[in-house]
Amino acid sequence: MIEKIEQLIAEINALKASSAQELESLRLKYLSKKGAINDLMADFRNVPNEQKREIGQKLNELKNLAQDKINALKEMFDAQKAESDKPDLTRTAYPTVLGTRHPLNIVKNEIIDIFSRLGFVLADGPEVEDDWHVFSSMNFAEDHPARDMQDTFFVEAHPDIILRTHTSSVQSRVMEVSEPPIRIICPGRVYRNEAISYRAHCFFHQVEALYVDKKVSFSDLKQVLLYFAQQMFGPDTKIRLRPSYFPFTEPSAEMDISCNICGGKGCAFCKGTGWVEILGCGMVDPNVLELNGINSKEYSGFALGMGIERITNLKYQVKDLRMFSENDVRFLKEFEAAN
Ligand code: DAH
């Protein structure tokens, strides 16, 4: 037995491990329940009484030695691991993934830029509005179909409170608190009770412009429209105005631009006509001026409103409106270059 113990002591003194795993298997070999030292402990029962003292001491010595040795090796590996876990401060940084501007924002900013060059300033108003600002003050008759439940979202229990269906409500918000000259542009979100499909959504975005001053004429409107169209779609863009109807303008018109895809020759996009519709406009109805506290004998004005999704479609040919609100990063990344 003594020889066995001496042999193990020599073995353990010479112990080496090249990895933490190897060390663990050595620990199992010597120190576990089924390890070599425990086996000797079990044999201790059979040692004659007169040798028990000497062998007992040796066994303890062996056990302590094995434990110290294994602990020392373990400490060494722990220290090595701590060292290798330290961050490498010389490594180049991970690239930061930058977001991209949403295409609707890119186009909105471009529209704002163009109108600011003409002296228009930003204005805004609430999305949750009252009937007065969205409809009544904009000269909608009591029984006008646009007030119909199918188009407008009402706030339950407050039939007077609605989600604005157009940004024209901001015209009223501005006129009721300002004196002409007024020259504002207002981008914003609007809501309509529409079934969602590739060509309609229950919310979308508009930009409204309003100009009120002495002697504002239809030719001022036309010049602003031409400037906008050519800045937005290129200097060769032509415009055409078709008579239309809006309760808040008289006369009213819809503006087409020469199709920016085929250059006016006629293609699938413009259904062969060479023209695409982009906005509604007109001279502010004198009733609207009066309803909002502006003397219509002294002042006149023009207004226009356009859908940002529509303009974005024309610029980037996005076929499905829903893409704009799904926020699929792969779609948004397509607009990186335009940022
Ligand atoms: N508010 C209209 C709409 O939602 C758009 C519009 C048309 C605005 C003519 C105007 C305008 O300011 O003069 O369809």
GROMACS .gro file of C-alpha atoms and ligand atoms in nm:
model
  353
    1MET     CA    1   0.000   0.000   0.000
    2ILE     CA    2   0.280   0.236   0.094
    3GLU     CA    3   0.439   0.182  -0.246
    4LYS     CA    4   0.113   0.254  -0.421
    5ILE     CA    5   0.078   0.578  -0.228
    6GLU     CA    6   0.438   0.678  -0.301
    7GLN     CA    7   0.384   0.603  -0.668
    8LEU     CA    8   0.071   0.821  -0.680
    9ILE     CA    9   0.255   1.102  -0.498
   10ALA     CA   10   0.528   1.091  -0.762
   11GLU     CA   11   0.269   1.081  -1.038
   12ILE     CA   12   0.080   1.377  -0.900
   13ASN     CA   13   0.395   1.582  -0.847
   14ALA     CA   14   0.471   1.540  -1.214
   15LEU     CA   15   0.113   1.619  -1.320
   16LYS     CA   16   0.066   1.840  -1.624
   17ALA     CA   17  -0.243   1.940  -1.818
   18SER     CA   18  -0.257   2.122  -2.149
   19SER     CA   19  -0.621   2.218  -2.134
   20ALA     CA   20  -0.905   2.268  -1.890
   21GLN     CA   21  -1.074   1.955  -2.024
   22GLU     CA   22  -0.766   1.747  -1.964
   23LEU     CA   23  -0.742   1.885  -1.613
   24GLU     CA   24  -1.101   1.784  -1.549
   25SER     CA   25  -1.033   1.425  -1.656
   26LEU     CA   26  -0.730   1.420  -1.422
   27ARG     CA   27  -0.946   1.545  -1.140
   28LEU     CA   28  -1.192   1.265  -1.208
   29LYS     CA   29  -0.910   1.013  -1.227
   30TYR     CA   30  -0.763   1.101  -0.884
   31LEU     CA   31  -1.019   1.287  -0.679
   32SER     CA   32  -1.368   1.171  -0.778
   33LYS     CA   33  -1.568   0.914  -0.586
   34LYS     CA   34  -1.444   0.644  -0.819
   35GLY     CA   35  -1.095   0.796  -0.841
   36ALA     CA   36  -0.765   0.636  -0.742
   37ILE     CA   37  -0.740   0.807  -0.401
   38ASN     CA   38  -1.088   0.704  -0.294
   39ASP     CA   39  -1.005   0.345  -0.393
   40LEU     CA   40  -0.707   0.358  -0.157
   41MET     CA   41  -0.925   0.508   0.117
   42ALA     CA   42  -1.160   0.212   0.073
   43ASP     CA   43  -0.865  -0.029   0.108
   44PHE     CA   44  -0.762   0.148   0.430
   45ARG     CA   45  -1.008  -0.072   0.619
   46ASN     CA   46  -0.785  -0.375   0.550
   47VAL     CA   47  -0.465  -0.214   0.676
   48PRO     CA   48  -0.335  -0.387   0.992
   49ASN     CA   49  -0.388  -0.171   1.300
   50GLU     CA   50  -0.018  -0.111   1.371
   51GLN     CA   51   0.028   0.043   1.021
   52LYS     CA   52  -0.290   0.253   1.024
   53ARG     CA   53  -0.122   0.561   1.171
   54GLU     CA   54   0.161   0.574   0.919
   55ILE     CA   55  -0.052   0.488   0.617
   56GLY     CA   56  -0.328   0.720   0.730
   57GLN     CA   57  -0.087   1.012   0.740
   58LYS     CA   58   0.052   0.923   0.396
   59LEU     CA   59  -0.297   0.897   0.251
   60ASN     CA   60  -0.389   1.241   0.384
   61GLU     CA   61  -0.068   1.380   0.246
   62LEU     CA   62  -0.155   1.230  -0.094
   63LYS     CA   63  -0.507   1.365  -0.089
   64ASN     CA   64  -0.397   1.718   0.006
   65LEU     CA   65  -0.125   1.712  -0.253
   66ALA     CA   66  -0.366   1.603  -0.528
   67GLN     CA   67  -0.617   1.872  -0.430
   68ASP     CA   68  -0.351   2.147  -0.418
   69LYS     CA   69  -0.204   2.040  -0.749
   70ILE     CA   70  -0.541   2.028  -0.928
   71ASN     CA   71  -0.640   2.365  -0.775
   72ALA     CA   72  -0.314   2.523  -0.883
   73LEU     CA   73  -0.359   2.399  -1.240
   74LYS     CA   74  -0.721   2.517  -1.240
   75GLU     CA   75  -0.618   2.864  -1.129
   76MET     CA   76  -0.371   2.876  -1.411
   77PHE     CA   77  -0.634   2.788  -1.670
   78ASP     CA   78  -0.883   3.036  -1.518
   79ALA     CA   79  -0.624   3.312  -1.542
   80GLN     CA   80  -0.550   3.219  -1.903
   81LYS     CA   81  -0.923   3.225  -1.985
   82ALA     CA   82  -0.975   3.563  -1.818
   83GLU     CA   83  -0.690   3.696  -2.026
   84SER     CA   84  -0.834   3.565  -2.352
   85ASP     CA   85  -1.185   3.692  -2.264
   86LYS     CA   86  -1.058   4.048  -2.234
   87PRO     CA   87  -1.187   4.270  -2.514
   88ASP     CA   88  -0.935   4.340  -2.784
   89LEU     CA   89  -0.919   4.715  -2.782
   90THR     CA   90  -0.717   4.727  -3.102
   91ARG     CA   91  -0.981   4.548  -3.312
   92THR     CA   92  -1.170   4.767  -3.562
   93ALA     CA   93  -1.525   4.850  -3.450
   94TYR     CA   94  -1.830   4.661  -3.575
   95PRO     CA   95  -1.992   4.860  -3.856
   96THR     CA   96  -2.293   5.060  -3.734
   97VAL     CA   97  -2.607   4.981  -3.930
   98LEU     CA   98  -2.756   5.316  -4.021
   99GLY     CA   99  -3.129   5.347  -4.082
  100THR     CA  100  -3.262   5.498  -4.402
  101ARG     CA  101  -3.516   5.770  -4.441
  102HIS     CA  102  -3.863   5.650  -4.534
  103PRO     CA  103  -3.948   5.717  -4.902
  104LEU     CA  104  -4.255   5.918  -4.798
  105ASN     CA  105  -4.032   6.138  -4.583
  106ILE     CA  106  -3.781   6.180  -4.865
  107VAL     CA  107  -4.057   6.302  -5.095
  108LYS     CA  108  -4.225   6.509  -4.824
  109ASN     CA  109  -3.896   6.689  -4.754
  110GLU     CA  110  -3.848   6.753  -5.124
  111ILE     CA  111  -4.197   6.906  -5.151
  112ILE     CA  112  -4.129   7.123  -4.846
  113ASP     CA  113  -3.796   7.236  -4.996
  114ILE     CA  114  -3.959   7.338  -5.323
  115PHE     CA  115  -4.235   7.537  -5.155
  116SER     CA  116  -3.998   7.700  -4.907
  117ARG     CA  117  -3.802   7.839  -5.198
  118LEU     CA  118  -4.124   8.025  -5.286
  119GLY     CA  119  -4.159   8.161  -4.931
  120PHE     CA  120  -4.409   7.909  -4.792
  121VAL     CA  121  -4.363   7.826  -4.424
  122LEU     CA  122  -4.457   7.509  -4.238
  123ALA     CA  123  -4.783   7.485  -4.048
  124ASP     CA  124  -4.957   7.198  -3.879
  125GLY     CA  125  -5.277   7.099  -3.706
  126PRO     CA  126  -5.418   6.804  -3.512
  127GLU     CA  127  -5.497   6.467  -3.671
  128VAL     CA  128  -5.788   6.421  -3.432
  129GLU     CA  129  -6.002   6.714  -3.538
  130ASP     CA  130  -6.350   6.850  -3.501
  131ASP     CA  131  -6.615   6.863  -3.769
  132TRP     CA  132  -6.584   7.241  -3.792
  133HIS     CA  133  -6.221   7.248  -3.906
  134VAL     CA  134  -6.244   6.948  -4.139
  135PHE     CA  135  -6.582   7.019  -4.298
  136SER     CA  136  -6.797   7.313  -4.187
  137SER     CA  137  -6.530   7.583  -4.201
  138MET     CA  138  -6.423   7.445  -4.538
  139ASN     CA  139  -6.767   7.512  -4.684
  140PHE     CA  140  -6.895   7.154  -4.691
  141ALA     CA  141  -7.275   7.163  -4.695
  142GLU     CA  142  -7.448   6.987  -4.402
  143ASP     CA  143  -7.550   6.700  -4.630
  144HIS     CA  144  -7.226   6.672  -4.827
  145PRO     CA  145  -7.144   6.306  -4.900
  146ALA     CA  146  -6.785   6.347  -4.769
  147ARG     CA  147  -6.934   6.362  -4.418
  148ASP     CA  148  -7.078   6.018  -4.476
  149MET     CA  149  -6.989   5.751  -4.220
  150GLN     CA  150  -6.822   5.546  -4.495
  151ASP     CA  151  -6.545   5.797  -4.549
  152THR     CA  152  -6.485   5.942  -4.208
  153PHE     CA  153  -6.368   5.783  -3.884
  154PHE     CA  154  -6.571   5.920  -3.595
  155VAL     CA  155  -6.472   5.909  -3.231
  156GLU     CA  156  -6.735   5.698  -3.059
  157ALA     CA  157  -6.963   5.896  -2.828
  158HIS     CA  158  -6.825   6.222  -2.973
  159PRO     CA  159  -6.976   6.252  -3.322
  160ASP     CA  160  -6.823   6.597  -3.353
  161ILE     CA  161  -6.468   6.461  -3.314
  162ILE     CA  162  -6.321   6.286  -3.616
  163LEU     CA  163  -5.991   6.179  -3.767
  164ARG     CA  164  -5.918   6.441  -4.030
  165THR     CA  165  -5.989   6.317  -4.381
  166HIS     CA  166  -5.768   6.580  -4.543
  167THR     CA  167  -5.504   6.836  -4.448
  168SER     CA  168  -5.735   7.114  -4.570
  169SER     CA  169  -5.841   7.145  -4.204
  170VAL     CA  170  -5.507   7.316  -4.141
  171GLN     CA  171  -5.610   7.596  -4.379
  172SER     CA  172  -5.885   7.678  -4.134
  173ARG     CA  173  -5.656   7.635  -3.828
  174VAL     CA  174  -5.414   7.889  -3.975
  175MET     CA  175  -5.665   8.140  -4.112
  176GLU     CA  176  -5.860   8.164  -3.787
  177VAL     CA  177  -5.551   8.289  -3.603
  178SER     CA  178  -5.360   8.485  -3.870
  179GLU     CA  179  -5.387   8.794  -4.080
  180PRO     CA  180  -5.289   8.779  -4.447
  181PRO     CA  181  -5.045   8.754  -4.609
  182ILE     CA  182  -5.061   8.382  -4.537
  183ARG     CA  183  -4.830   8.147  -4.720
  184ILE     CA  184  -4.822   7.805  -4.558
  185ILE     CA  185  -4.745   7.447  -4.645
  186CYS     CA  186  -4.870   7.165  -4.430
  187PRO     CA  187  -4.766   6.801  -4.464
  188GLY     CA  188  -4.953   6.550  -4.252
  189ARG     CA  189  -5.133   6.223  -4.208
  190VAL     CA  190  -5.500   6.182  -4.296
  191TYR     CA  191  -5.751   5.902  -4.236
  192ARG     CA  192  -6.035   5.756  -4.439
  193ASN     CA  193  -6.257   5.461  -4.378
  194GLU     CA  194  -6.135   5.258  -4.678
  195ALA     CA  195  -6.075   4.887  -4.716
  196ILE     CA  196  -5.699   4.832  -4.732
  197SER     CA  197  -5.575   4.714  -5.071
  198TYR     CA  198  -5.277   4.777  -5.297
  199ARG     CA  199  -5.437   5.105  -5.406
  200ALA     CA  200  -5.617   5.231  -5.094
  201HIS     CA  201  -5.534   5.260  -4.727
  202CYS     CA  202  -5.717   5.379  -4.418
  203PHE     CA  203  -5.441   5.633  -4.359
  204PHE     CA  204  -5.216   5.817  -4.598
  205HIS     CA  205  -5.032   6.148  -4.629
  206GLN     CA  206  -5.107   6.479  -4.790
  207VAL     CA  207  -4.943   6.815  -4.835
  208GLU     CA  208  -5.162   7.122  -4.832
  209ALA     CA  209  -5.058   7.467  -4.947
  210LEU     CA  210  -5.245   7.793  -4.893
  211TYR     CA  211  -5.168   8.142  -5.012
  212VAL     CA  212  -5.391   8.434  -4.911
  213ASP     CA  213  -5.309   8.796  -4.985
  214LYS     CA  214  -5.436   9.099  -5.173
  215LYS     CA  215  -5.485   9.034  -5.547
  216VAL     CA  216  -5.385   8.667  -5.552
  217SER     CA  217  -5.494   8.538  -5.892
  218PHE     CA  218  -5.534   8.211  -6.075
  219SER     CA  219  -5.221   8.288  -6.276
  220ASP     CA  220  -5.022   8.298  -5.948
  221LEU     CA  221  -5.156   7.951  -5.876
  222LYS     CA  222  -5.066   7.827  -6.221
  223GLN     CA  223  -4.712   7.960  -6.197
  224VAL     CA  224  -4.659   7.797  -5.856
  225LEU     CA  225  -4.794   7.468  -5.992
  226LEU     CA  226  -4.564   7.477  -6.293
  227TYR     CA  227  -4.263   7.560  -6.076
  228PHE     CA  228  -4.347   7.276  -5.839
  229ALA     CA  229  -4.402   7.021  -6.118
  230GLN     CA  230  -4.075   7.107  -6.292
  231GLN     CA  231  -3.872   7.111  -5.972
  232MET     CA  232  -4.019   6.779  -5.866
  233PHE     CA  233  -4.026   6.589  -6.195
  234GLY     CA  234  -3.774   6.767  -6.415
  235PRO     CA  235  -3.760   7.082  -6.631
  236ASP     CA  236  -3.934   6.923  -6.932
  237THR     CA  237  -4.248   6.845  -6.732
  238LYS     CA  238  -4.569   6.996  -6.868
  239ILE     CA  239  -4.882   7.063  -6.665
  240ARG     CA  240  -5.247   7.071  -6.757
  241LEU     CA  241  -5.542   7.188  -6.547
  242ARG     CA  242  -5.883   7.025  -6.574
  243PRO     CA  243  -6.193   7.188  -6.424
  244SER     CA  244  -6.307   7.008  -6.112
  245TYR     CA  245  -6.509   7.061  -5.796
  246PHE     CA  246  -6.410   7.101  -5.432
  247PRO     CA  247  -6.637   7.268  -5.176
  248PHE     CA  248  -6.356   7.495  -5.055
  249THR     CA  249  -6.231   7.631  -5.389
  250GLU     CA  250  -6.399   7.818  -5.671
  251PRO     CA  251  -6.298   7.769  -5.944
  252SER     CA  252  -6.141   7.429  -5.873
  253ALA     CA  253  -5.907   7.223  -6.085
  254GLU     CA  254  -5.717   6.901  -6.094
  255MET     CA  255  -5.366   6.912  -6.224
  256ASP     CA  256  -5.208   6.652  -6.448
  257ILE     CA  257  -4.842   6.637  -6.536
  258SER     CA  258  -4.700   6.491  -6.854
  259CYS     CA  259  -4.628   6.127  -6.770
  260ASN     CA  260  -4.279   6.118  -6.626
  261ILE     CA  261  -4.237   5.755  -6.726
  262CYS     CA  262  -4.294   5.779  -7.102
  263GLY     CA  263  -4.235   6.154  -7.127
  264GLY     CA  264  -4.592   6.204  -7.252
  265LYS     CA  265  -4.589   5.957  -7.541
  266GLY     CA  266  -4.836   5.723  -7.371
  267CYS     CA  267  -4.756   5.406  -7.175
  268ALA     CA  268  -4.920   5.152  -6.946
  269PHE     CA  269  -4.862   5.375  -6.644
  270CYS     CA  270  -5.056   5.671  -6.787
  271LYS     CA  271  -5.299   5.433  -6.963
  272GLY     CA  272  -5.186   5.562  -7.298
  273THR     CA  273  -5.294   5.921  -7.229
  274GLY     CA  274  -4.950   6.073  -7.169
  275TRP     CA  275  -5.085   6.250  -6.856
  276VAL     CA  276  -5.109   6.157  -6.487
  277GLU     CA  277  -5.314   6.333  -6.222
  278ILE     CA  278  -5.123   6.461  -5.921
  279LEU     CA  279  -5.319   6.718  -5.723
  280GLY     CA  280  -5.630   6.922  -5.658
  281CYS     CA  281  -5.630   7.300  -5.639
  282GLY     CA  282  -5.826   7.617  -5.689
  283MET     CA  283  -5.900   7.970  -5.575
  284VAL     CA  284  -6.008   7.974  -5.211
  285ASP     CA  285  -6.387   8.007  -5.208
  286PRO     CA  286  -6.482   8.351  -5.062
  287ASN     CA  287  -6.714   8.161  -4.823
  288VAL     CA  288  -6.411   7.983  -4.677
  289LEU     CA  289  -6.231   8.313  -4.621
  290GLU     CA  290  -6.536   8.460  -4.447
  291LEU     CA  291  -6.601   8.145  -4.238
  292ASN     CA  292  -6.244   8.174  -4.111
  293GLY     CA  293  -6.253   8.545  -4.033
  294ILE     CA  294  -6.086   8.689  -4.345
  295ASN     CA  295  -6.249   8.967  -4.543
  296SER     CA  296  -6.314   8.823  -4.889
  297LYS     CA  297  -6.360   9.171  -5.041
  298GLU     CA  298  -6.006   9.259  -4.948
  299TYR     CA  299  -5.829   8.927  -4.988
  300SER     CA  300  -5.819   8.634  -5.225
  301GLY     CA  301  -5.615   8.317  -5.223
  302PHE     CA  302  -5.534   7.985  -5.376
  303ALA     CA  303  -5.498   7.641  -5.221
  304LEU     CA  304  -5.374   7.306  -5.334
  305GLY     CA  305  -5.353   6.960  -5.190
  306MET     CA  306  -5.169   6.647  -5.299
  307GLY     CA  307  -5.116   6.292  -5.179
  308ILE     CA  308  -4.754   6.218  -5.085
  309GLU     CA  309  -4.801   5.848  -5.169
  310ARG     CA  310  -4.918   5.947  -5.518
  311ILE     CA  311  -4.611   6.164  -5.583
  312THR     CA  312  -4.384   5.894  -5.440
  313ASN     CA  313  -4.542   5.635  -5.669
  314LEU     CA  314  -4.477   5.855  -5.967
  315LYS     CA  315  -4.115   5.912  -5.867
  316TYR     CA  316  -4.031   5.558  -5.763
  317GLN     CA  317  -4.306   5.341  -5.915
  318VAL     CA  318  -4.404   5.165  -5.597
  319LYS     CA  319  -4.688   4.939  -5.712
  320ASP     CA  320  -4.841   4.852  -5.377
  321LEU     CA  321  -4.943   5.126  -5.132
  322ARG     CA  322  -4.920   4.885  -4.840
  323MET     CA  323  -4.541   4.878  -4.879
  324PHE     CA  324  -4.532   5.227  -4.730
  325SER     CA  325  -4.671   5.122  -4.394
  326GLU     CA  326  -4.530   4.770  -4.357
  327ASN     CA  327  -4.180   4.901  -4.293
  328ASP     CA  328  -4.003   4.602  -4.440
  329VAL     CA  329  -3.637   4.694  -4.404
  330ARG     CA  330  -3.558   4.541  -4.745
  331PHE     CA  331  -3.803   4.784  -4.909
  332LEU     CA  332  -3.673   5.082  -4.711
  333LYS     CA  333  -3.311   4.997  -4.803
  334GLU     CA  334  -3.403   5.042  -5.171
  335PHE     CA  335  -3.416   5.415  -5.102
  336GLU     CA  336  -3.069   5.440  -4.950
  337ALA     CA  337  -2.932   5.626  -5.251
  338ALA     CA  338  -3.211   5.885  -5.235
  339ASN     CA  339  -3.142   5.969  -4.870
  340DAH     N1  340  -5.861   6.816  -4.973
  340DAH     C1  341  -5.864   6.756  -5.103
  340DAH     C2  342  -5.867   6.605  -5.088
  340DAH     O1  343  -5.850   6.557  -4.984
  340DAH     C3  344  -5.745   6.796  -5.182
  340DAH     C4  345  -5.747   6.939  -5.219
  340DAH     C5  346  -5.807   6.982  -5.335
  340DAH     C6  347  -5.689   7.034  -5.138
  340DAH     C7  348  -5.811   7.112  -5.372
  340DAH     C8  349  -5.689   7.169  -5.172
  340DAH     C9  350  -5.753   7.206  -5.291
  340DAH     O2  351  -5.635   7.262  -5.099
  340DAH     O3  352  -5.756   7.339  -5.329
  340DAH     O4  353  -5.887   6.539  -5.185
   0.00000   0.00000   0.00000
